[in-house]
Amino acid sequence: MPLVRIQGLEKFYGPNNDLHVLKGVSLEVNEGEVIALIGKSGSGKSTLLRCINGLEIFQGGHIQVDGDEVDTRKSDLRDLRKKVGMVFQSFNLFPHLTAGENVALAPTVAKGLPKAEAQKIARERLAQVGLAEKFGAYPEKLSGGQQQRVAIARALAMQPKVMLFDEPTSALDPELVGEVLKVMESLAQSGMTMIIVTHEMRFARNVCDRLVFMHQGRVHEEGPPETLFSNPQTAELRAFVGGG
Amino acid sequence: MEDFTLWVIISNLLLAARWTAGLALIAFAGGGIGGLIVMFMRVSPIKFCRVLAMAFIEVLQGTPLLMQLFMTFFGLSLLGIEVPPLAAASIALTLYTSAYLAEIWRGSVESIHKGQWEASACLALTRMQQMRHVILPQALRIAIPPTVGFLVQVVKGTALASIIGFVELTKAGTMITNATFKPFLVYGLVALMYFLLCYPLSRYSQHLERKLYAAR
């Protein structure tokens, strides 16, 4: 039983639903697997990721996470979101809260844990991303890389079963990309199930178990990184790998 | 004429100014609570709530405050509910303040980046929890300067309550003028007292605005 199972996902955008962005996407992700979604911008990879935790509605197909159907018509998606952590390109830390408070907020508010316990979780998670000493710092005092690591700690604090990363390093200065990727790599080694939309091809190749190449709203090619990189089957992937 | 020394005029105006301040405080408090409720309805995912809040805001922003005072004072007595001028003025000013504050605060809430909603939703917060812990604390910072600025309008708006016979600063000024025949002096003092009530508020608003931009 895969942890995430996507079957025939159809998604339309636009005022008249005339933009067909996902054209029957199917994908299965097993527990502990690390998947990279790659492809050109506009290929639908971010949209696919955002459908998994109900940030986008979809018009056809099914998504199951940990056996439960994702139903975006429901207004209450909290049970789903307790299982799925999300990291955004633009970090989206809460600027009025310190790093520690950012991480402790959801355990306190959404899970109802006592404050002391939530703080302990926050300390552990910040230590995990190498920012134990930044517990009391406000986001504006942190570098982009540090902010993204806090955002990862914040998602981990809810003990998700799967972590989604939406271009986590795309908004970072080049010299800050490495520290975030290192945290993600150690997370992958710890056995976390991860689905990552990324343009970091070296990371995708070295860390991920499987690559999913998306093209024009479809899964165009998928497989182990070595196979895809050294022996791309389609012209599109060849062009993408060659160009990227 | 000896009966009305300058000091007598001033002390009587000061006594009446307490009611202006009191009425303004009632409008601030009532309008604050009302504004919060209307604002929540205005940004609600339920269409009925949004439409209701919009209609409320449109009506109160699209009619003169004076008419709203007349409607509450005379309208309610037509319905057989005898309301004293203070109560009528309080109700009308509360509704008026609610409508404006709801719009100011809605603007502040909607200026918060969509990513903040998404990030907090992804952490399994309910809509109310998102508001309480993530959106409102940030919106508050943005909302304070225009809110305080609007309260100056409310202080000045209380003058209209004089028309339905509530003895606040303006009404007291009229009464004293009728007795002293010194309109320029008396109304000059009335204006000065409004200024003394409003000036600290507008200075405070400017101060908050500067602080807000400095912090960014």
Short mmCIF file of C-alpha atoms in Angstrom, two decimals:
data_model
loop_
_atom_site.label_atom_id
_atom_site.label_comp_id
_atom_site.label_asym_id
_atom_site.label_seq_id
_atom_site.Cartn_x
_atom_site.Cartn_y
_atom_site.Cartn_z
CA MET A 1 0.00 0.00 0.00
CA PRO A 2 1.71 3.22 -1.13
CA LEU A 3 1.64 6.18 1.27
CA VAL A 4 0.53 8.57 -1.46
CA ARG A 5 -1.49 7.28 -4.39
CA ILE A 6 -2.54 9.61 -7.19
CA GLN A 7 -4.81 8.23 -9.90
CA GLY A 8 -5.87 9.97 -13.09
CA LEU A 9 -5.63 13.47 -11.65
CA GLU A 10 -7.29 16.15 -13.78
CA LYS A 11 -6.96 19.83 -13.04
CA PHE A 12 -8.20 22.87 -14.92
CA TYR A 13 -7.44 26.53 -14.31
CA GLY A 14 -8.93 29.71 -15.64
CA PRO A 15 -12.27 31.47 -15.61
CA ASN A 16 -13.90 28.87 -17.86
CA ASN A 17 -11.67 26.00 -16.75
CA ASP A 18 -10.11 26.21 -20.18
CA LEU A 19 -6.53 25.71 -19.06
CA HIS A 20 -5.86 22.00 -18.69
CA VAL A 21 -2.84 21.82 -16.37
CA LEU A 22 -2.92 18.21 -15.15
CA LYS A 23 -3.97 15.64 -17.73
CA GLY A 24 -4.56 12.37 -15.95
CA VAL A 25 -1.54 12.21 -13.67
CA SER A 26 -0.95 8.99 -11.76
CA LEU A 27 1.81 8.51 -9.25
CA GLU A 28 2.51 6.27 -6.31
CA VAL A 29 4.90 7.12 -3.52
CA ASN A 30 5.90 4.51 -0.99
CA GLU A 31 6.80 5.13 2.59
CA GLY A 32 10.37 6.37 2.96
CA GLU A 33 10.72 7.20 -0.72
CA VAL A 34 12.24 10.48 -1.84
CA ILE A 35 10.78 11.70 -5.12
CA ALA A 36 11.89 14.64 -7.23
CA LEU A 37 9.35 16.23 -9.53
CA ILE A 38 11.27 17.84 -12.35
CA GLY A 39 10.30 19.59 -15.53
CA LYS A 40 10.01 22.99 -17.12
CA SER A 41 8.00 25.71 -15.42
CA GLY A 42 4.37 25.39 -16.41
CA SER A 43 4.61 21.61 -16.67
CA GLY A 44 2.25 21.21 -13.70
CA LYS A 45 4.68 19.91 -11.07
CA SER A 46 3.92 22.58 -8.44
CA THR A 47 0.20 22.25 -9.07
CA LEU A 48 0.44 18.49 -8.61
CA LEU A 49 2.26 18.99 -5.32
CA ARG A 50 -0.32 21.50 -4.08
CA CYS A 51 -3.17 19.12 -4.91
CA ILE A 52 -1.74 16.53 -2.54
CA ASN A 53 -2.48 18.59 0.56
CA GLY A 54 -5.62 20.23 -0.76
CA LEU A 55 -4.22 23.69 -1.49
CA GLU A 56 -5.59 23.30 -5.01
CA ILE A 57 -8.89 21.76 -5.93
CA PHE A 58 -8.94 19.23 -8.75
CA GLN A 59 -11.72 18.27 -11.10
CA GLY A 60 -11.04 14.61 -11.72
CA GLY A 61 -9.19 11.61 -10.35
CA HIS A 62 -8.28 10.56 -6.86
CA ILE A 63 -5.59 11.23 -4.31
CA GLN A 64 -5.13 9.07 -1.26
CA VAL A 65 -2.73 9.90 1.52
CA ASP A 66 -2.11 7.18 4.09
CA GLY A 67 -5.28 5.46 2.95
CA ASP A 68 -7.52 8.51 3.29
CA GLU A 69 -9.14 10.13 0.28
CA VAL A 70 -8.24 13.79 -0.31
CA ASP A 71 -11.55 15.56 -0.82
CA THR A 72 -11.10 19.26 -1.56
CA ARG A 73 -14.85 19.86 -1.47
CA LYS A 74 -14.64 19.35 2.26
CA SER A 75 -13.98 22.60 4.05
CA ASP A 76 -12.12 20.87 6.85
CA LEU A 77 -8.89 19.35 5.62
CA ARG A 78 -7.18 19.33 8.98
CA ASP A 79 -6.84 15.55 9.30
CA LEU A 80 -5.07 15.46 5.96
CA ARG A 81 -2.83 18.38 6.84
CA LYS A 82 -1.68 16.82 10.08
CA LYS A 83 -0.13 14.09 7.94
CA VAL A 84 1.35 16.28 5.22
CA GLY A 85 4.04 18.88 5.86
CA MET A 86 4.64 21.63 3.34
CA VAL A 87 7.65 23.81 2.60
CA PHE A 88 7.15 26.77 0.28
CA GLN A 89 9.46 28.54 -2.12
CA SER A 90 8.91 31.82 -0.26
CA PHE A 91 9.29 30.27 3.24
CA ASN A 92 6.06 31.91 4.52
CA LEU A 93 7.28 32.13 8.09
CA PHE A 94 5.04 34.10 10.41
CA PRO A 95 6.93 37.41 10.71
CA HIS A 96 5.38 38.42 14.04
CA LEU A 97 6.60 35.26 15.78
CA THR A 98 10.12 34.16 16.68
CA ALA A 99 11.63 31.08 15.08
CA GLY A 100 10.73 29.05 18.16
CA GLU A 101 7.17 30.37 18.20
CA ASN A 102 6.80 29.64 14.49
CA VAL A 103 7.68 26.01 15.13
CA ALA A 104 5.68 25.68 18.36
CA LEU A 105 2.50 27.33 17.05
CA ALA A 106 0.86 24.38 15.28
CA PRO A 107 1.66 21.81 18.01
CA THR A 108 0.05 24.16 20.55
CA VAL A 109 -2.90 25.40 18.53
CA ALA A 110 -3.71 22.59 16.11
CA LYS A 111 -2.71 19.66 18.30
CA GLY A 112 -3.53 21.23 21.65
CA LEU A 113 -0.25 20.25 23.28
CA PRO A 114 0.75 22.05 26.49
CA LYS A 115 3.03 25.00 25.89
CA ALA A 116 6.05 23.46 27.57
CA GLU A 117 5.81 20.35 25.45
CA ALA A 118 5.39 22.34 22.25
CA GLN A 119 8.46 24.39 23.17
CA LYS A 120 10.45 21.23 23.71
CA ILE A 121 9.40 19.99 20.26
CA ALA A 122 10.34 23.37 18.79
CA ARG A 123 13.81 23.20 20.36
CA GLU A 124 14.37 19.67 19.08
CA ARG A 125 13.24 20.51 15.55
CA LEU A 126 15.30 23.69 15.38
CA ALA A 127 18.30 21.69 16.59
CA GLN A 128 17.60 19.15 13.86
CA VAL A 129 17.94 21.85 11.19
CA GLY A 130 21.01 23.28 12.94
CA LEU A 131 19.37 26.41 14.32
CA ALA A 132 19.06 25.68 18.03
CA GLU A 133 20.60 29.05 18.88
CA LYS A 134 18.04 30.95 16.79
CA PHE A 135 15.06 29.98 18.96
CA GLY A 136 14.30 33.56 19.98
CA ALA A 137 15.18 35.25 16.69
CA TYR A 138 12.54 36.89 14.50
CA PRO A 139 12.45 35.80 10.83
CA GLU A 140 13.58 39.21 9.58
CA LYS A 141 16.85 38.72 11.47
CA LEU A 142 17.54 35.43 9.71
CA SER A 143 19.10 34.79 6.30
CA GLY A 144 16.97 33.21 3.58
CA GLY A 145 18.61 29.86 4.14
CA GLN A 146 18.00 30.03 7.87
CA GLN A 147 14.38 31.04 7.29
CA GLN A 148 13.82 28.06 5.04
CA ARG A 149 15.37 25.74 7.62
CA VAL A 150 13.01 27.16 10.25
CA ALA A 151 10.15 26.52 7.82
CA ILE A 152 11.29 22.90 7.50
CA ALA A 153 11.46 22.61 11.30
CA ARG A 154 7.97 24.10 11.55
CA ALA A 155 6.55 21.49 9.18
CA LEU A 156 8.41 18.67 10.97
CA ALA A 157 6.99 19.72 14.33
CA MET A 158 3.62 18.28 13.31
CA GLN A 159 5.25 14.88 12.76
CA PRO A 160 3.97 14.53 9.20
CA LYS A 161 4.03 11.25 7.33
CA VAL A 162 5.10 12.93 4.13
CA MET A 163 6.85 16.22 3.43
CA LEU A 164 6.15 18.28 0.32
CA PHE A 165 8.76 20.77 -0.90
CA ASP A 166 7.74 23.35 -3.49
CA GLU A 167 10.98 24.63 -5.03
CA PRO A 168 12.49 25.11 -1.57
CA THR A 169 15.74 26.67 -2.80
CA SER A 170 14.53 28.72 -5.76
CA ALA A 171 14.19 31.96 -3.79
CA LEU A 172 17.62 31.66 -2.18
CA ASP A 173 20.90 33.29 -3.02
CA PRO A 174 23.21 30.67 -4.54
CA GLU A 175 25.51 30.55 -1.51
CA LEU A 176 22.57 29.70 0.78
CA VAL A 177 21.19 26.82 -1.27
CA GLY A 178 23.65 24.29 0.13
CA GLU A 179 22.63 24.57 3.79
CA VAL A 180 18.97 23.91 2.93
CA LEU A 181 19.80 20.97 0.68
CA LYS A 182 21.99 19.51 3.43
CA VAL A 183 19.07 19.60 5.87
CA MET A 184 16.84 17.97 3.26
CA GLU A 185 19.44 15.31 2.59
CA SER A 186 19.72 14.36 6.23
CA LEU A 187 15.94 14.31 6.44
CA ALA A 188 15.88 11.91 3.48
CA GLN A 189 18.44 9.69 5.17
CA SER A 190 16.34 9.61 8.32
CA GLY A 191 13.64 7.84 6.31
CA MET A 192 11.18 10.68 5.77
CA THR A 193 8.89 10.33 2.76
CA MET A 194 9.52 13.39 0.60
CA ILE A 195 8.11 14.78 -2.63
CA ILE A 196 10.26 17.61 -3.92
CA VAL A 197 9.65 19.99 -6.79
CA THR A 198 13.13 21.16 -7.66
CA HIS A 199 15.46 22.51 -10.27
CA GLU A 200 18.51 21.29 -8.34
CA MET A 201 19.49 18.48 -10.67
CA ARG A 202 22.55 17.40 -8.70
CA PHE A 203 20.44 17.03 -5.57
CA ALA A 204 17.76 15.14 -7.50
CA ARG A 205 20.38 12.81 -8.88
CA ASN A 206 22.31 12.17 -5.67
CA VAL A 207 19.61 12.12 -3.01
CA CYS A 208 16.32 11.11 -4.61
CA ASP A 209 15.19 7.52 -5.10
CA ARG A 210 13.07 8.28 -8.10
CA LEU A 211 12.65 11.12 -10.56
CA VAL A 212 9.35 12.07 -12.11
CA PHE A 213 9.71 14.16 -15.22
CA MET A 214 6.61 16.16 -16.00
CA HIS A 215 5.83 17.67 -19.38
CA GLN A 216 2.68 19.54 -20.41
CA GLY A 217 0.59 18.27 -17.52
CA ARG A 218 1.60 14.63 -17.81
CA VAL A 219 4.12 12.34 -16.21
CA HIS A 220 6.36 12.01 -19.22
CA GLU A 221 8.99 9.71 -17.81
CA GLU A 222 9.88 8.33 -14.42
CA GLY A 223 12.49 6.09 -12.92
CA PRO A 224 15.70 5.93 -10.89
CA PRO A 225 17.85 9.07 -11.33
CA GLU A 226 20.78 7.23 -12.94
CA THR A 227 18.58 5.72 -15.63
CA LEU A 228 16.78 8.96 -16.40
CA PHE A 229 19.93 11.05 -16.53
CA SER A 230 22.15 8.65 -18.44
CA ASN A 231 19.52 7.15 -20.68
CA PRO A 232 16.54 9.45 -21.20
CA GLN A 233 13.89 7.76 -23.33
CA THR A 234 12.09 10.81 -24.70
CA ALA A 235 13.29 13.79 -26.68
CA GLU A 236 11.75 16.17 -24.13
CA LEU A 237 13.67 14.73 -21.20
CA ARG A 238 16.83 14.61 -23.27
CA ALA A 239 16.43 18.30 -24.03
CA PHE A 240 15.62 19.08 -20.39
CA VAL A 241 18.57 17.17 -18.97
CA GLY A 242 20.90 18.45 -21.65
CA GLY A 243 19.78 22.02 -21.16
CA GLY A 244 19.63 21.89 -17.40
CA MET B 1 -23.92 89.93 31.50
CA GLU B 2 -21.76 89.84 34.59
CA ASP B 3 -23.24 86.42 35.26
CA PHE B 4 -21.23 84.93 32.41
CA THR B 5 -17.60 85.40 33.11
CA LEU B 6 -15.17 83.65 30.81
CA TRP B 7 -14.55 81.09 33.49
CA VAL B 8 -18.22 80.22 33.80
CA ILE B 9 -18.45 79.69 30.06
CA ILE B 10 -15.33 77.53 29.97
CA SER B 11 -16.31 75.43 32.95
CA ASN B 12 -19.76 74.78 31.51
CA LEU B 13 -18.28 73.81 28.16
CA LEU B 14 -15.79 71.54 29.90
CA LEU B 15 -18.61 69.81 31.73
CA ALA B 16 -20.39 69.24 28.42
CA ALA B 17 -17.14 68.07 26.80
CA ARG B 18 -17.21 65.08 29.14
CA TRP B 19 -20.32 63.91 27.29
CA THR B 20 -18.61 64.37 23.94
CA ALA B 21 -15.71 62.27 25.17
CA GLY B 22 -18.12 59.76 26.73
CA LEU B 23 -20.16 59.41 23.56
CA ALA B 24 -16.97 58.99 21.54
CA LEU B 25 -15.77 56.27 23.94
CA ILE B 26 -19.10 54.43 23.65
CA ALA B 27 -18.83 54.63 19.85
CA PHE B 28 -15.19 53.41 19.95
CA ALA B 29 -16.02 50.44 22.15
CA GLY B 30 -19.31 49.50 20.50
CA GLY B 31 -17.95 50.19 17.03
CA GLY B 32 -14.84 48.16 17.79
CA ILE B 33 -16.84 45.09 18.69
CA GLY B 34 -19.37 45.66 15.91
CA GLY B 35 -16.62 46.35 13.40
CA LEU B 36 -14.87 43.09 14.28
CA ILE B 37 -18.08 41.10 13.81
CA VAL B 38 -18.93 42.79 10.51
CA MET B 39 -15.34 42.37 9.30
CA PHE B 40 -15.43 38.63 10.07
CA MET B 41 -18.70 38.37 8.14
CA ARG B 42 -17.26 40.41 5.29
CA VAL B 43 -14.36 37.97 4.77
CA SER B 44 -16.38 34.87 5.59
CA PRO B 45 -16.36 31.93 3.17
CA ILE B 46 -20.17 31.87 3.52
CA LYS B 47 -21.72 34.04 0.82
CA PHE B 48 -24.79 34.98 2.85
CA CYS B 49 -22.60 36.51 5.59
CA ARG B 50 -20.55 38.43 3.04
CA VAL B 51 -23.63 39.87 1.32
CA LEU B 52 -25.23 40.85 4.62
CA ALA B 53 -22.05 42.59 5.80
CA MET B 54 -21.63 44.34 2.47
CA ALA B 55 -25.20 45.63 2.54
CA PHE B 56 -24.72 46.91 6.10
CA ILE B 57 -21.52 48.71 5.15
CA GLU B 58 -22.96 50.19 1.94
CA VAL B 59 -26.05 51.57 3.70
CA LEU B 60 -24.12 53.12 6.57
CA GLN B 61 -21.37 54.53 4.39
CA GLY B 62 -23.82 55.77 1.80
CA THR B 63 -26.11 57.77 4.07
CA PRO B 64 -25.31 60.85 6.17
CA LEU B 65 -24.63 60.25 9.84
CA LEU B 66 -27.26 62.89 10.59
CA MET B 67 -29.95 60.79 8.86
CA GLN B 68 -28.81 57.74 10.81
CA LEU B 69 -29.25 59.72 14.01
CA PHE B 70 -32.73 60.84 12.95
CA MET B 71 -33.67 57.29 12.00
CA THR B 72 -32.63 55.86 15.36
CA PHE B 73 -34.10 58.70 17.40
CA PHE B 74 -37.38 59.35 15.57
CA GLY B 75 -37.69 55.96 13.91
CA LEU B 76 -37.51 54.03 17.14
CA SER B 77 -40.03 56.31 18.85
CA LEU B 78 -42.40 55.77 15.91
CA LEU B 79 -42.16 52.08 16.68
CA GLY B 80 -43.21 52.90 20.21
CA ILE B 81 -39.72 52.53 21.67
CA GLU B 82 -38.94 55.69 23.58
CA VAL B 83 -35.15 56.20 23.41
CA PRO B 84 -33.38 58.96 25.30
CA PRO B 85 -31.04 61.07 23.13
CA LEU B 86 -27.92 59.49 24.66
CA ALA B 87 -29.09 55.98 23.77
CA ALA B 88 -30.12 56.99 20.25
CA ALA B 89 -26.82 58.76 19.66
CA SER B 90 -24.88 55.79 21.05
CA ILE B 91 -26.69 53.32 18.79
CA ALA B 92 -26.31 55.44 15.67
CA LEU B 93 -22.62 56.21 16.27
CA THR B 94 -21.88 52.58 17.11
CA LEU B 95 -23.44 51.37 13.85
CA TYR B 96 -21.65 54.10 11.88
CA THR B 97 -18.30 53.30 13.50
CA SER B 98 -18.81 49.55 13.00
CA ALA B 99 -19.29 49.97 9.27
CA TYR B 100 -16.17 52.08 8.78
CA LEU B 101 -13.93 50.05 11.07
CA ALA B 102 -15.10 46.84 9.37
CA GLU B 103 -13.92 48.21 6.02
CA ILE B 104 -10.62 49.50 7.40
CA TRP B 105 -9.92 46.17 9.06
CA ARG B 106 -11.02 44.13 6.08
CA GLY B 107 -8.47 46.03 4.01
CA SER B 108 -5.79 45.24 6.58
CA VAL B 109 -6.68 41.55 6.69
CA GLU B 110 -6.70 41.30 2.91
CA SER B 111 -3.32 42.99 2.68
CA ILE B 112 -1.75 40.01 4.48
CA HIS B 113 0.07 37.86 1.95
CA LYS B 114 -1.76 34.77 0.69
CA GLY B 115 1.24 32.67 1.71
CA GLN B 116 0.44 33.31 5.36
CA TRP B 117 -3.01 31.78 4.89
CA GLU B 118 -1.56 28.83 3.00
CA ALA B 119 1.24 28.17 5.47
CA SER B 120 -1.10 28.25 8.44
CA ALA B 121 -3.68 26.10 6.64
CA CYS B 122 -0.97 23.54 5.90
CA LEU B 123 -0.25 23.38 9.63
CA ALA B 124 -3.84 22.18 10.22
CA LEU B 125 -5.10 25.37 11.83
CA THR B 126 -8.83 26.10 11.59
CA ARG B 127 -9.92 29.33 9.95
CA MET B 128 -10.53 30.95 13.32
CA GLN B 129 -7.12 29.82 14.57
CA GLN B 130 -5.51 31.21 11.41
CA MET B 131 -7.20 34.54 12.07
CA ARG B 132 -6.41 34.60 15.77
CA HIS B 133 -2.76 33.51 15.66
CA VAL B 134 -1.46 34.44 12.22
CA ILE B 135 -3.57 36.97 10.32
CA LEU B 136 -4.97 39.38 12.91
CA PRO B 137 -1.70 40.00 14.80
CA GLN B 138 -0.14 41.10 11.50
CA ALA B 139 -3.22 42.97 10.29
CA LEU B 140 -3.42 44.85 13.58
CA ARG B 141 -0.09 46.57 13.00
CA ILE B 142 -1.30 47.77 9.63
CA ALA B 143 -4.74 48.75 10.92
CA ILE B 144 -3.79 50.88 13.91
CA PRO B 145 -2.89 54.15 12.14
CA PRO B 146 -6.03 54.33 9.95
CA THR B 147 -8.16 53.19 12.89
CA VAL B 148 -6.93 55.95 15.17
CA GLY B 149 -7.28 58.37 12.27
CA PHE B 150 -10.90 57.38 11.84
CA LEU B 151 -11.60 57.82 15.55
CA VAL B 152 -10.89 61.53 15.06
CA GLN B 153 -13.84 61.54 12.65
CA VAL B 154 -15.98 59.88 15.30
CA VAL B 155 -15.11 62.51 17.93
CA LYS B 156 -16.15 65.25 15.52
CA GLY B 157 -19.19 63.23 14.45
CA THR B 158 -20.56 63.29 17.99
CA ALA B 159 -21.39 66.98 17.40
CA LEU B 160 -24.36 65.85 15.32
CA ALA B 161 -25.93 64.36 18.43
CA SER B 162 -26.69 67.95 19.47
CA ILE B 163 -29.46 68.01 16.84
CA ILE B 164 -31.50 65.33 18.60
CA GLY B 165 -31.16 67.29 21.82
CA PHE B 166 -28.27 65.51 23.48
CA VAL B 167 -26.31 68.04 25.52
CA GLU B 168 -22.71 67.53 24.54
CA LEU B 169 -20.11 70.13 23.62
CA THR B 170 -21.83 71.59 20.56
CA LYS B 171 -25.28 71.68 22.14
CA ALA B 172 -23.87 73.31 25.28
CA GLY B 173 -22.15 75.87 23.05
CA THR B 174 -25.45 76.71 21.36
CA MET B 175 -27.22 77.06 24.70
CA ILE B 176 -24.53 79.29 26.15
CA THR B 177 -24.49 81.39 22.98
CA ASN B 178 -28.22 81.91 23.28
CA ALA B 179 -27.74 83.20 26.80
CA THR B 180 -24.60 85.27 26.29
CA PHE B 181 -24.92 86.52 22.70
CA LYS B 182 -21.21 85.90 22.25
CA PRO B 183 -21.20 83.34 19.43
CA PHE B 184 -17.67 83.99 18.25
CA LEU B 185 -16.15 83.54 21.69
CA VAL B 186 -18.26 80.54 22.64
CA TYR B 187 -17.98 78.65 19.36
CA GLY B 188 -14.31 79.53 19.26
CA LEU B 189 -13.91 77.82 22.62
CA VAL B 190 -16.03 74.87 21.44
CA ALA B 191 -13.80 74.43 18.41
CA LEU B 192 -10.71 74.67 20.60
CA MET B 193 -12.01 71.90 22.83
CA TYR B 194 -12.71 69.62 19.87
CA PHE B 195 -9.19 70.34 18.71
CA LEU B 196 -7.78 69.45 22.11
CA LEU B 197 -9.65 66.14 22.00
CA CYS B 198 -8.67 65.29 18.42
CA TYR B 199 -5.13 66.60 18.16
CA PRO B 200 -3.56 64.01 20.48
CA LEU B 201 -5.35 61.27 18.53
CA SER B 202 -4.11 62.44 15.15
CA ARG B 203 -0.59 62.96 16.52
CA TYR B 204 -0.70 59.46 17.95
CA SER B 205 -1.86 58.12 14.58
CA GLN B 206 1.05 59.84 12.82
CA HIS B 207 3.45 58.52 15.43
CA LEU B 208 2.18 54.96 14.93
CA GLU B 209 2.47 55.28 11.19
CA ARG B 210 6.09 56.39 11.45
CA LYS B 211 6.85 53.56 13.84
CA LEU B 212 5.24 51.06 11.48
CA TYR B 213 7.33 52.15 8.53
CA ALA B 214 10.48 52.30 10.60
CA ALA B 215 9.96 48.69 11.67
CA ARG B 216 9.69 47.46 8.11
#
